[in-house]
Amino acid sequence: MTDDEQEIFDKLSELLQPFNEKQVELKPQTEIAVDLAIDSVSVMDFVMEVEDHFDMDIPLNVLSDTHTMKDMISVVQARKKT
Amino acid sequence: MVDLLDKNKALMERMQRVAEAGSRVGPVNEKLLSPTRAMIDGRDTILAGTNNYMGVTFEPSCIEAGQKALAAHGTGTTGSRIANGSYAIHEELERELAGFLGMKHCIVFSTGYQANLGMMAGLAGPKDTIFLDADSHSSIYDGCTLSGAQLVRFRHNDAADLDKRLTRMGDTGGGHLVVLEGIYSMLGDRAPLADFVEVKKKHGFQLLVDEAHSFGVLGPNGCGLADEAGLMHEADFVVGTFSKSIGAIGGFGASNHPLFETVRYSSKPYMFTASPSPASVATATAAVKVLAREPERRDRLQSNSARLFHGLRGLGLELGCDEVSPVIAVKCADEPSTLVMWNELLAAGVYVNIALPPGTPGKLCLLRCSVSAAHTEAEIDRIIELFATVVAGNQLATASA
């Protein structure tokens, strides 16, 4: 991961902690909903935290193609540029 | 090849846990005795989770209208509104509703769920953006997805959060639709409509209010939250259902927009399904007339709701919200204790809704009551008494959820 990706990964990990009840170890390839066994509402709540932290909108439509932490990093990077 | 239902194994395990706790997902009403009583498991049970707010399901004028329509128009329409399924009674219902709401146009859908699907998909398209409250009903989420619009979720009942997101989004080149609910189905709280209207004046979006749980219930004319707030003119679109205050099945969308009638041809959930059956349409029309003719039903509902709200709060139970509405939810500690208490309440003679994540906001486990104008004071008092025995006595329930 680049420094920028690592920085986003660390922040996403921090924001995800309140939803990570099973304390699953987070890696770039971790599938957020599946590996953490969290429901769709929790995923949307997590995304809302990400939006607020990075001051960006992440439309829900993006989420159908966003599964892993790495996917989420890409979403944040892409939307930072817009 | 992967078995399609493999992904439901966790769901199966959860269903088994529920069954082991002695519950069925949805107990069977063996015989309805009245709008507020049924025989369940051979016992006379008070129904306190039916959303039958106005108690019209056994109203003689509604039953008579349904029976006449059944005899006159048959059992079903066997077709879409845009083919052979438009009857004079569908248009009569639309006129009756438009008149009740004081709006120019009304479109009837076959279910409440389809009303939201049909309205979102009929109004918004891929170039538009829908801003929806985080606690929106599943039918709103599904309708938004069906529309293909860009979807932005804002924090529940937080007009400032919506303002921030609209500002950040700026001009997208498409339309912006904001979706709110009059009364939220799980916790019974209302949207702070005046605050949202301020944001509307600043940004100029179009506003849809889903009055599913507030139509017939709120406002001097029973039109819902927008009526209660004196802001009917600010609601560009109103959605409602017949499966609550109207005691039938179906739903509607209404508007003063001069192009609103075109939604009939831009909404697949309207076009590609059979129109509501004659008996259902006729009972709905009769029920709208009852709501208009008998405003005292709203007063009784309000007084019953206040009685249950204060009774449950008096037991020290934590409720879903601080304002009285016919939806009164008791917060519980966790899923196992909620299941136990729900079963005990049912065995003792009261049916309430059990609501569990992910169907609830904030992962709450709820014992959700809905009050009816048809409840007697004695029934309300009995519900409170049973909550005192079963729920307030349970230490788990009083732990902060």
PDB file of C-alpha atoms in Angstrom, chain B residues 54-328:
ATOM      1  CA  MET B  54     -58.507   3.996  13.191  1.00  0.00           C
ATOM      2  CA  GLY B  55     -60.048   0.607  13.957  1.00  0.00           C
ATOM      3  CA  VAL B  56     -62.084   0.560  10.751  1.00  0.00           C
ATOM      4  CA  THR B  57     -61.546  -3.103   9.791  1.00  0.00           C
ATOM      5  CA  PHE B  58     -64.983  -4.168  11.102  1.00  0.00           C
ATOM      6  CA  GLU B  59     -66.746  -0.886  10.356  1.00  0.00           C
ATOM      7  CA  PRO B  60     -70.197  -1.860   9.003  1.00  0.00           C
ATOM      8  CA  SER B  61     -70.175   0.750   6.205  1.00  0.00           C
ATOM      9  CA  CYS B  62     -66.785  -0.519   4.974  1.00  0.00           C
ATOM     10  CA  ILE B  63     -67.834  -4.166   5.081  1.00  0.00           C
ATOM     11  CA  GLU B  64     -71.058  -3.394   3.247  1.00  0.00           C
ATOM     12  CA  ALA B  65     -69.192  -1.419   0.571  1.00  0.00           C
ATOM     13  CA  GLY B  66     -66.756  -4.300   0.102  1.00  0.00           C
ATOM     14  CA  GLN B  67     -69.520  -6.889  -0.162  1.00  0.00           C
ATOM     15  CA  LYS B  68     -71.436  -4.814  -2.702  1.00  0.00           C
ATOM     16  CA  ALA B  69     -68.324  -4.260  -4.813  1.00  0.00           C
ATOM     17  CA  LEU B  70     -67.485  -7.941  -4.701  1.00  0.00           C
ATOM     18  CA  ALA B  71     -70.955  -8.816  -5.975  1.00  0.00           C
ATOM     19  CA  ALA B  72     -71.032  -6.025  -8.563  1.00  0.00           C
ATOM     20  CA  HIS B  73     -67.463  -6.115  -9.931  1.00  0.00           C
ATOM     21  CA  GLY B  74     -66.199  -9.607  -9.145  1.00  0.00           C
ATOM     22  CA  THR B  75     -63.267 -11.006  -7.215  1.00  0.00           C
ATOM     23  CA  GLY B  76     -60.377  -9.406  -9.093  1.00  0.00           C
ATOM     24  CA  THR B  77     -59.583  -7.070 -11.959  1.00  0.00           C
ATOM     25  CA  THR B  78     -57.161  -9.449 -13.697  1.00  0.00           C
ATOM     26  CA  GLY B  79     -55.262  -6.561 -15.200  1.00  0.00           C
ATOM     27  CA  SER B  80     -53.167  -3.454 -14.909  1.00  0.00           C
ATOM     28  CA  ARG B  81     -54.591   0.034 -14.572  1.00  0.00           C
ATOM     29  CA  ILE B  82     -53.136   0.831 -18.001  1.00  0.00           C
ATOM     30  CA  ALA B  83     -54.844  -2.190 -19.608  1.00  0.00           C
ATOM     31  CA  ASN B  84     -58.183  -3.672 -18.522  1.00  0.00           C
ATOM     32  CA  GLY B  85     -57.827  -3.014 -14.778  1.00  0.00           C
ATOM     33  CA  SER B  86     -59.184   0.537 -14.462  1.00  0.00           C
ATOM     34  CA  TYR B  87     -62.701   0.547 -13.032  1.00  0.00           C
ATOM     35  CA  ALA B  88     -64.858   3.510 -12.121  1.00  0.00           C
ATOM     36  CA  ILE B  89     -64.324   2.557  -8.449  1.00  0.00           C
ATOM     37  CA  HIS B  90     -60.538   3.032  -8.772  1.00  0.00           C
ATOM     38  CA  GLU B  91     -61.098   6.542 -10.081  1.00  0.00           C
ATOM     39  CA  GLU B  92     -63.678   7.207  -7.369  1.00  0.00           C
ATOM     40  CA  LEU B  93     -61.130   6.200  -4.689  1.00  0.00           C
ATOM     41  CA  GLU B  94     -58.520   8.478  -6.251  1.00  0.00           C
ATOM     42  CA  ARG B  95     -60.969  11.395  -6.268  1.00  0.00           C
ATOM     43  CA  GLU B  96     -62.019  10.683  -2.674  1.00  0.00           C
ATOM     44  CA  LEU B  97     -58.396  10.641  -1.483  1.00  0.00           C
ATOM     45  CA  ALA B  98     -57.422  13.742  -3.439  1.00  0.00           C
ATOM     46  CA  GLY B  99     -60.394  15.537  -1.885  1.00  0.00           C
ATOM     47  CA  PHE B 100     -59.491  14.327   1.619  1.00  0.00           C
ATOM     48  CA  LEU B 101     -55.903  15.556   1.172  1.00  0.00           C
ATOM     49  CA  GLY B 102     -56.907  18.752  -0.599  1.00  0.00           C
ATOM     50  CA  MET B 103     -54.597  17.839  -3.468  1.00  0.00           C
ATOM     51  CA  LYS B 104     -55.248  17.868  -7.185  1.00  0.00           C
ATOM     52  CA  HIS B 105     -54.007  14.433  -8.179  1.00  0.00           C
ATOM     53  CA  CYS B 106     -53.916  10.990  -6.620  1.00  0.00           C
ATOM     54  CA  ILE B 107     -52.650   7.667  -7.967  1.00  0.00           C
ATOM     55  CA  VAL B 108     -53.611   4.400  -6.280  1.00  0.00           C
ATOM     56  CA  PHE B 109     -51.123   1.510  -6.109  1.00  0.00           C
ATOM     57  CA  SER B 110     -51.846  -2.136  -5.307  1.00  0.00           C
ATOM     58  CA  THR B 111     -49.930  -2.223  -1.992  1.00  0.00           C
ATOM     59  CA  GLY B 112     -48.281   0.309   0.303  1.00  0.00           C
ATOM     60  CA  TYR B 113     -44.873  -1.161  -0.491  1.00  0.00           C
ATOM     61  CA  GLN B 114     -45.547  -0.670  -4.189  1.00  0.00           C
ATOM     62  CA  ALA B 115     -46.679   2.906  -3.585  1.00  0.00           C
ATOM     63  CA  ASN B 116     -43.157   3.753  -2.424  1.00  0.00           C
ATOM     64  CA  LEU B 117     -41.524   1.653  -5.137  1.00  0.00           C
ATOM     65  CA  GLY B 118     -43.751   3.256  -7.737  1.00  0.00           C
ATOM     66  CA  MET B 119     -43.366   6.812  -6.524  1.00  0.00           C
ATOM     67  CA  MET B 120     -39.556   6.756  -6.181  1.00  0.00           C
ATOM     68  CA  ALA B 121     -39.102   4.999  -9.512  1.00  0.00           C
ATOM     69  CA  GLY B 122     -41.746   7.141 -11.189  1.00  0.00           C
ATOM     70  CA  LEU B 123     -40.281  10.425  -9.955  1.00  0.00           C
ATOM     71  CA  ALA B 124     -36.517   9.958 -10.015  1.00  0.00           C
ATOM     72  CA  GLY B 125     -34.169   8.606 -12.643  1.00  0.00           C
ATOM     73  CA  PRO B 126     -30.452   7.923 -13.053  1.00  0.00           C
ATOM     74  CA  LYS B 127     -29.565  11.621 -13.418  1.00  0.00           C
ATOM     75  CA  ASP B 128     -31.361  12.588 -10.200  1.00  0.00           C
ATOM     76  CA  THR B 129     -30.311  12.354  -6.562  1.00  0.00           C
ATOM     77  CA  ILE B 130     -32.531  11.129  -3.744  1.00  0.00           C
ATOM     78  CA  PHE B 131     -31.661  12.184  -0.201  1.00  0.00           C
ATOM     79  CA  LEU B 132     -33.283   9.775   2.207  1.00  0.00           C
ATOM     80  CA  ASP B 133     -33.516   9.671   5.973  1.00  0.00           C
ATOM     81  CA  ALA B 134     -31.265   6.949   7.406  1.00  0.00           C
ATOM     82  CA  ASP B 135     -34.226   5.333   9.203  1.00  0.00           C
ATOM     83  CA  SER B 136     -36.406   5.134   6.082  1.00  0.00           C
ATOM     84  CA  HIS B 137     -38.672   2.135   5.580  1.00  0.00           C
ATOM     85  CA  SER B 138     -37.379  -0.691   3.425  1.00  0.00           C
ATOM     86  CA  SER B 139     -39.897   0.151   0.673  1.00  0.00           C
ATOM     87  CA  ILE B 140     -38.278   3.596   0.346  1.00  0.00           C
ATOM     88  CA  TYR B 141     -34.786   2.109   0.070  1.00  0.00           C
ATOM     89  CA  ASP B 142     -36.018  -0.414  -2.502  1.00  0.00           C
ATOM     90  CA  GLY B 143     -37.894   2.246  -4.467  1.00  0.00           C
ATOM     91  CA  CYS B 144     -34.802   4.440  -4.490  1.00  0.00           C
ATOM     92  CA  THR B 145     -32.694   1.553  -5.789  1.00  0.00           C
ATOM     93  CA  LEU B 146     -35.273   0.801  -8.480  1.00  0.00           C
ATOM     94  CA  SER B 147     -35.227   4.437  -9.618  1.00  0.00           C
ATOM     95  CA  GLY B 148     -31.525   4.213 -10.507  1.00  0.00           C
ATOM     96  CA  ALA B 149     -30.996   7.626  -8.909  1.00  0.00           C
ATOM     97  CA  GLN B 150     -27.897   8.511  -6.944  1.00  0.00           C
ATOM     98  CA  LEU B 151     -28.752   7.833  -3.282  1.00  0.00           C
ATOM     99  CA  VAL B 152     -27.492   9.893  -0.376  1.00  0.00           C
ATOM    100  CA  ARG B 153     -28.482   8.966   3.166  1.00  0.00           C
ATOM    101  CA  PHE B 154     -28.695  11.666   5.840  1.00  0.00           C
ATOM    102  CA  ARG B 155     -28.766  11.272   9.610  1.00  0.00           C
ATOM    103  CA  HIS B 156     -32.183  10.499  11.019  1.00  0.00           C
ATOM    104  CA  ASN B 157     -34.391  13.563  11.595  1.00  0.00           C
ATOM    105  CA  ASP B 158     -31.348  15.833  11.237  1.00  0.00           C
ATOM    106  CA  ALA B 159     -32.157  18.795   8.988  1.00  0.00           C
ATOM    107  CA  ALA B 160     -28.683  20.303   9.537  1.00  0.00           C
ATOM    108  CA  ASP B 161     -27.098  17.069   8.301  1.00  0.00           C
ATOM    109  CA  LEU B 162     -29.294  17.174   5.177  1.00  0.00           C
ATOM    110  CA  ASP B 163     -28.298  20.815   4.652  1.00  0.00           C
ATOM    111  CA  LYS B 164     -24.607  19.835   4.858  1.00  0.00           C
ATOM    112  CA  ARG B 165     -25.016  17.041   2.321  1.00  0.00           C
ATOM    113  CA  LEU B 166     -26.999  19.197  -0.111  1.00  0.00           C
ATOM    114  CA  THR B 167     -24.385  21.926   0.137  1.00  0.00           C
ATOM    115  CA  ARG B 168     -21.569  19.432  -0.433  1.00  0.00           C
ATOM    116  CA  MET B 169     -23.356  17.868  -3.405  1.00  0.00           C
ATOM    117  CA  GLY B 170     -24.108  21.207  -5.077  1.00  0.00           C
ATOM    118  CA  ASP B 171     -25.727  21.318  -8.483  1.00  0.00           C
ATOM    119  CA  THR B 172     -25.632  17.859 -10.055  1.00  0.00           C
ATOM    120  CA  GLY B 173     -27.507  18.768 -13.220  1.00  0.00           C
ATOM    121  CA  GLY B 174     -30.390  16.520 -12.123  1.00  0.00           C
ATOM    122  CA  GLY B 175     -33.337  16.849  -9.763  1.00  0.00           C
ATOM    123  CA  HIS B 176     -33.058  16.470  -6.000  1.00  0.00           C
ATOM    124  CA  LEU B 177     -35.754  14.608  -4.080  1.00  0.00           C
ATOM    125  CA  VAL B 178     -35.789  14.515  -0.274  1.00  0.00           C
ATOM    126  CA  VAL B 179     -37.762  11.711   1.373  1.00  0.00           C
ATOM    127  CA  LEU B 180     -39.110  11.899   4.929  1.00  0.00           C
ATOM    128  CA  GLU B 181     -41.656   9.936   6.926  1.00  0.00           C
ATOM    129  CA  GLY B 182     -44.482  11.413   8.978  1.00  0.00           C
ATOM    130  CA  ILE B 183     -44.189   8.911  11.817  1.00  0.00           C
ATOM    131  CA  TYR B 184     -41.286   6.463  11.771  1.00  0.00           C
ATOM    132  CA  SER B 185     -42.643   2.953  12.099  1.00  0.00           C
ATOM    133  CA  MET B 186     -40.223   1.536  14.637  1.00  0.00           C
ATOM    134  CA  LEU B 187     -39.763   4.274  17.263  1.00  0.00           C
ATOM    135  CA  GLY B 188     -42.856   6.390  16.624  1.00  0.00           C
ATOM    136  CA  ASP B 189     -40.974   9.665  16.256  1.00  0.00           C
ATOM    137  CA  ARG B 190     -41.990  12.332  13.737  1.00  0.00           C
ATOM    138  CA  ALA B 191     -39.842  14.176  11.195  1.00  0.00           C
ATOM    139  CA  PRO B 192     -39.184  17.799  12.340  1.00  0.00           C
ATOM    140  CA  LEU B 193     -40.898  19.051   9.210  1.00  0.00           C
ATOM    141  CA  ALA B 194     -40.537  22.802   9.816  1.00  0.00           C
ATOM    142  CA  ASP B 195     -36.738  22.388  10.072  1.00  0.00           C
ATOM    143  CA  PHE B 196     -36.637  20.453   6.816  1.00  0.00           C
ATOM    144  CA  VAL B 197     -38.817  23.068   5.104  1.00  0.00           C
ATOM    145  CA  GLU B 198     -36.232  25.715   6.064  1.00  0.00           C
ATOM    146  CA  VAL B 199     -33.589  23.611   4.303  1.00  0.00           C
ATOM    147  CA  LYS B 200     -35.958  23.223   1.359  1.00  0.00           C
ATOM    148  CA  LYS B 201     -36.276  26.991   1.039  1.00  0.00           C
ATOM    149  CA  LYS B 202     -32.491  27.282   0.989  1.00  0.00           C
ATOM    150  CA  HIS B 203     -31.783  24.512  -1.542  1.00  0.00           C
ATOM    151  CA  GLY B 204     -35.006  24.203  -3.531  1.00  0.00           C
ATOM    152  CA  PHE B 205     -35.370  20.415  -3.665  1.00  0.00           C
ATOM    153  CA  GLN B 206     -38.671  18.584  -4.113  1.00  0.00           C
ATOM    154  CA  LEU B 207     -40.067  16.989  -0.963  1.00  0.00           C
ATOM    155  CA  LEU B 208     -41.854  13.666  -0.546  1.00  0.00           C
ATOM    156  CA  VAL B 209     -43.467  12.798   2.772  1.00  0.00           C
ATOM    157  CA  ASP B 210     -44.409   9.184   3.402  1.00  0.00           C
ATOM    158  CA  GLU B 211     -47.444   9.407   5.681  1.00  0.00           C
ATOM    159  CA  ALA B 212     -47.854   5.610   6.014  1.00  0.00           C
ATOM    160  CA  HIS B 213     -48.174   5.739   9.808  1.00  0.00           C
ATOM    161  CA  SER B 214     -49.501   9.289  10.075  1.00  0.00           C
ATOM    162  CA  PHE B 215     -52.247   9.429   7.412  1.00  0.00           C
ATOM    163  CA  GLY B 216     -55.583   9.538   9.206  1.00  0.00           C
ATOM    164  CA  VAL B 217     -53.705   9.961  12.471  1.00  0.00           C
ATOM    165  CA  LEU B 218     -52.099  13.417  12.582  1.00  0.00           C
ATOM    166  CA  GLY B 219     -53.311  16.895  11.779  1.00  0.00           C
ATOM    167  CA  PRO B 220     -56.597  18.770  12.137  1.00  0.00           C
ATOM    168  CA  ASN B 221     -57.858  17.079   8.942  1.00  0.00           C
ATOM    169  CA  GLY B 222     -56.130  13.749   9.501  1.00  0.00           C
ATOM    170  CA  CYS B 223     -53.922  14.203   6.437  1.00  0.00           C
ATOM    171  CA  GLY B 224     -50.716  13.440   8.315  1.00  0.00           C
ATOM    172  CA  LEU B 225     -47.616  15.190   9.586  1.00  0.00           C
ATOM    173  CA  ALA B 226     -47.657  17.907   6.910  1.00  0.00           C
ATOM    174  CA  ASP B 227     -51.222  18.719   7.975  1.00  0.00           C
ATOM    175  CA  GLU B 228     -50.271  18.759  11.670  1.00  0.00           C
ATOM    176  CA  ALA B 229     -47.360  21.093  10.918  1.00  0.00           C
ATOM    177  CA  GLY B 230     -49.517  23.372   8.734  1.00  0.00           C
ATOM    178  CA  LEU B 231     -47.138  22.687   5.839  1.00  0.00           C
ATOM    179  CA  MET B 232     -49.259  20.719   3.348  1.00  0.00           C
ATOM    180  CA  HIS B 233     -48.279  23.205   0.622  1.00  0.00           C
ATOM    181  CA  GLU B 234     -44.596  22.335   1.113  1.00  0.00           C
ATOM    182  CA  ALA B 235     -45.087  18.596   0.511  1.00  0.00           C
ATOM    183  CA  ASP B 236     -44.641  18.212  -3.248  1.00  0.00           C
ATOM    184  CA  PHE B 237     -45.571  14.553  -3.008  1.00  0.00           C
ATOM    185  CA  VAL B 238     -47.425  12.596  -0.344  1.00  0.00           C
ATOM    186  CA  VAL B 239     -47.380   8.800  -0.088  1.00  0.00           C
ATOM    187  CA  GLY B 240     -49.722   6.693   2.009  1.00  0.00           C
ATOM    188  CA  THR B 241     -50.940   3.169   2.537  1.00  0.00           C
ATOM    189  CA  PHE B 242     -54.346   1.545   2.966  1.00  0.00           C
ATOM    190  CA  SER B 243     -53.035  -1.195   5.247  1.00  0.00           C
ATOM    191  CA  LYS B 244     -53.005   0.961   8.374  1.00  0.00           C
ATOM    192  CA  SER B 245     -55.607   3.687   9.023  1.00  0.00           C
ATOM    193  CA  ILE B 246     -57.671   2.590   6.019  1.00  0.00           C
ATOM    194  CA  GLY B 247     -57.851  -1.064   7.072  1.00  0.00           C
ATOM    195  CA  ALA B 248     -57.579  -2.481   3.551  1.00  0.00           C
ATOM    196  CA  ILE B 249     -54.630  -3.119   1.221  1.00  0.00           C
ATOM    197  CA  GLY B 250     -53.115  -0.754  -1.313  1.00  0.00           C
ATOM    198  CA  GLY B 251     -51.367   2.588  -1.286  1.00  0.00           C
ATOM    199  CA  PHE B 252     -51.344   5.980  -2.935  1.00  0.00           C
ATOM    200  CA  GLY B 253     -49.250   8.882  -4.106  1.00  0.00           C
ATOM    201  CA  ALA B 254     -50.698  12.391  -4.298  1.00  0.00           C
ATOM    202  CA  SER B 255     -49.502  15.751  -5.571  1.00  0.00           C
ATOM    203  CA  ASN B 256     -50.506  19.119  -6.965  1.00  0.00           C
ATOM    204  CA  HIS B 257     -47.797  18.917  -9.616  1.00  0.00           C
ATOM    205  CA  PRO B 258     -49.289  19.589 -13.078  1.00  0.00           C
ATOM    206  CA  LEU B 259     -47.324  16.666 -14.567  1.00  0.00           C
ATOM    207  CA  PHE B 260     -48.129  14.211 -11.787  1.00  0.00           C
ATOM    208  CA  GLU B 261     -50.530  12.091 -13.864  1.00  0.00           C
ATOM    209  CA  THR B 262     -47.555  11.092 -16.054  1.00  0.00           C
ATOM    210  CA  VAL B 263     -46.237   9.007 -13.149  1.00  0.00           C
ATOM    211  CA  ARG B 264     -48.814   6.416 -14.171  1.00  0.00           C
ATOM    212  CA  TYR B 265     -46.672   5.873 -17.282  1.00  0.00           C
ATOM    213  CA  SER B 266     -43.217   6.287 -15.767  1.00  0.00           C
ATOM    214  CA  SER B 267     -43.746   3.888 -12.885  1.00  0.00           C
ATOM    215  CA  LYS B 268     -43.364   0.171 -13.520  1.00  0.00           C
ATOM    216  CA  PRO B 269     -44.734  -0.858 -10.086  1.00  0.00           C
ATOM    217  CA  TYR B 270     -47.949   0.898 -11.198  1.00  0.00           C
ATOM    218  CA  MET B 271     -48.058  -0.448 -14.739  1.00  0.00           C
ATOM    219  CA  PHE B 272     -46.834  -4.014 -14.452  1.00  0.00           C
ATOM    220  CA  THR B 273     -49.133  -5.352 -11.766  1.00  0.00           C
ATOM    221  CA  ALA B 274     -52.853  -5.974 -11.452  1.00  0.00           C
ATOM    222  CA  SER B 275     -54.909  -3.107 -10.057  1.00  0.00           C
ATOM    223  CA  PRO B 276     -56.330  -3.486  -6.534  1.00  0.00           C
ATOM    224  CA  SER B 277     -59.299  -5.845  -6.290  1.00  0.00           C
ATOM    225  CA  PRO B 278     -62.804  -4.336  -6.245  1.00  0.00           C
ATOM    226  CA  ALA B 279     -63.622  -5.256  -2.641  1.00  0.00           C
ATOM    227  CA  SER B 280     -60.385  -3.723  -1.395  1.00  0.00           C
ATOM    228  CA  VAL B 281     -60.924  -0.534  -3.397  1.00  0.00           C
ATOM    229  CA  ALA B 282     -64.491  -0.167  -2.150  1.00  0.00           C
ATOM    230  CA  THR B 283     -63.571  -0.715   1.520  1.00  0.00           C
ATOM    231  CA  ALA B 284     -60.764   1.827   1.147  1.00  0.00           C
ATOM    232  CA  THR B 285     -63.128   4.430  -0.300  1.00  0.00           C
ATOM    233  CA  ALA B 286     -65.632   3.785   2.489  1.00  0.00           C
ATOM    234  CA  ALA B 287     -62.848   4.074   5.090  1.00  0.00           C
ATOM    235  CA  VAL B 288     -61.674   7.444   3.744  1.00  0.00           C
ATOM    236  CA  LYS B 289     -65.277   8.620   4.156  1.00  0.00           C
ATOM    237  CA  VAL B 290     -65.334   7.299   7.735  1.00  0.00           C
ATOM    238  CA  LEU B 291     -62.098   9.168   8.525  1.00  0.00           C
ATOM    239  CA  ALA B 292     -63.583  12.379   7.111  1.00  0.00           C
ATOM    240  CA  ARG B 293     -66.953  11.903   8.851  1.00  0.00           C
ATOM    241  CA  GLU B 294     -65.691  10.810  12.261  1.00  0.00           C
ATOM    242  CA  PRO B 295     -62.796  13.011  13.402  1.00  0.00           C
ATOM    243  CA  GLU B 296     -63.557  11.826  16.927  1.00  0.00           C
ATOM    244  CA  ARG B 297     -61.681   8.624  16.026  1.00  0.00           C
ATOM    245  CA  ARG B 298     -58.477  10.685  15.950  1.00  0.00           C
ATOM    246  CA  ASP B 299     -59.279  12.061  19.387  1.00  0.00           C
ATOM    247  CA  ARG B 300     -59.843   8.547  20.752  1.00  0.00           C
ATOM    248  CA  LEU B 301     -56.608   7.362  19.176  1.00  0.00           C
ATOM    249  CA  GLN B 302     -54.744  10.284  20.717  1.00  0.00           C
ATOM    250  CA  SER B 303     -56.218   9.649  24.144  1.00  0.00           C
ATOM    251  CA  ASN B 304     -55.540   5.876  23.947  1.00  0.00           C
ATOM    252  CA  SER B 305     -51.985   6.549  22.768  1.00  0.00           C
ATOM    253  CA  ALA B 306     -51.358   8.976  25.636  1.00  0.00           C
ATOM    254  CA  ARG B 307     -52.787   6.460  28.130  1.00  0.00           C
ATOM    255  CA  LEU B 308     -50.450   3.682  26.942  1.00  0.00           C
ATOM    256  CA  PHE B 309     -47.444   5.988  26.539  1.00  0.00           C
ATOM    257  CA  HIS B 310     -47.700   7.397  30.074  1.00  0.00           C
ATOM    258  CA  GLY B 311     -48.640   4.008  31.514  1.00  0.00           C
ATOM    259  CA  LEU B 312     -45.544   2.322  30.092  1.00  0.00           C
ATOM    260  CA  ARG B 313     -43.295   5.235  30.924  1.00  0.00           C
ATOM    261  CA  GLY B 314     -44.712   5.148  34.465  1.00  0.00           C
ATOM    262  CA  LEU B 315     -43.360   1.602  34.755  1.00  0.00           C
ATOM    263  CA  GLY B 316     -39.864   3.007  34.212  1.00  0.00           C
ATOM    264  CA  LEU B 317     -39.580   1.510  30.732  1.00  0.00           C
ATOM    265  CA  GLU B 318     -37.460   3.263  28.139  1.00  0.00           C
ATOM    266  CA  LEU B 319     -39.581   4.199  25.132  1.00  0.00           C
ATOM    267  CA  GLY B 320     -38.670   4.799  21.500  1.00  0.00           C
ATOM    268  CA  CYS B 321     -39.273   8.540  21.618  1.00  0.00           C
ATOM    269  CA  ASP B 322     -40.448  11.328  23.885  1.00  0.00           C
ATOM    270  CA  GLU B 323     -43.590  12.345  22.030  1.00  0.00           C
ATOM    271  CA  VAL B 324     -46.923  10.578  22.124  1.00  0.00           C
ATOM    272  CA  SER B 325     -47.825   8.779  18.917  1.00  0.00           C
ATOM    273  CA  PRO B 326     -49.764   5.569  18.222  1.00  0.00           C
ATOM    274  CA  VAL B 327     -46.437   3.771  17.770  1.00  0.00           C
ATOM    275  CA  ILE B 328     -45.029   3.087  21.211  1.00  0.00           C
TER     276      ILE B 328
END
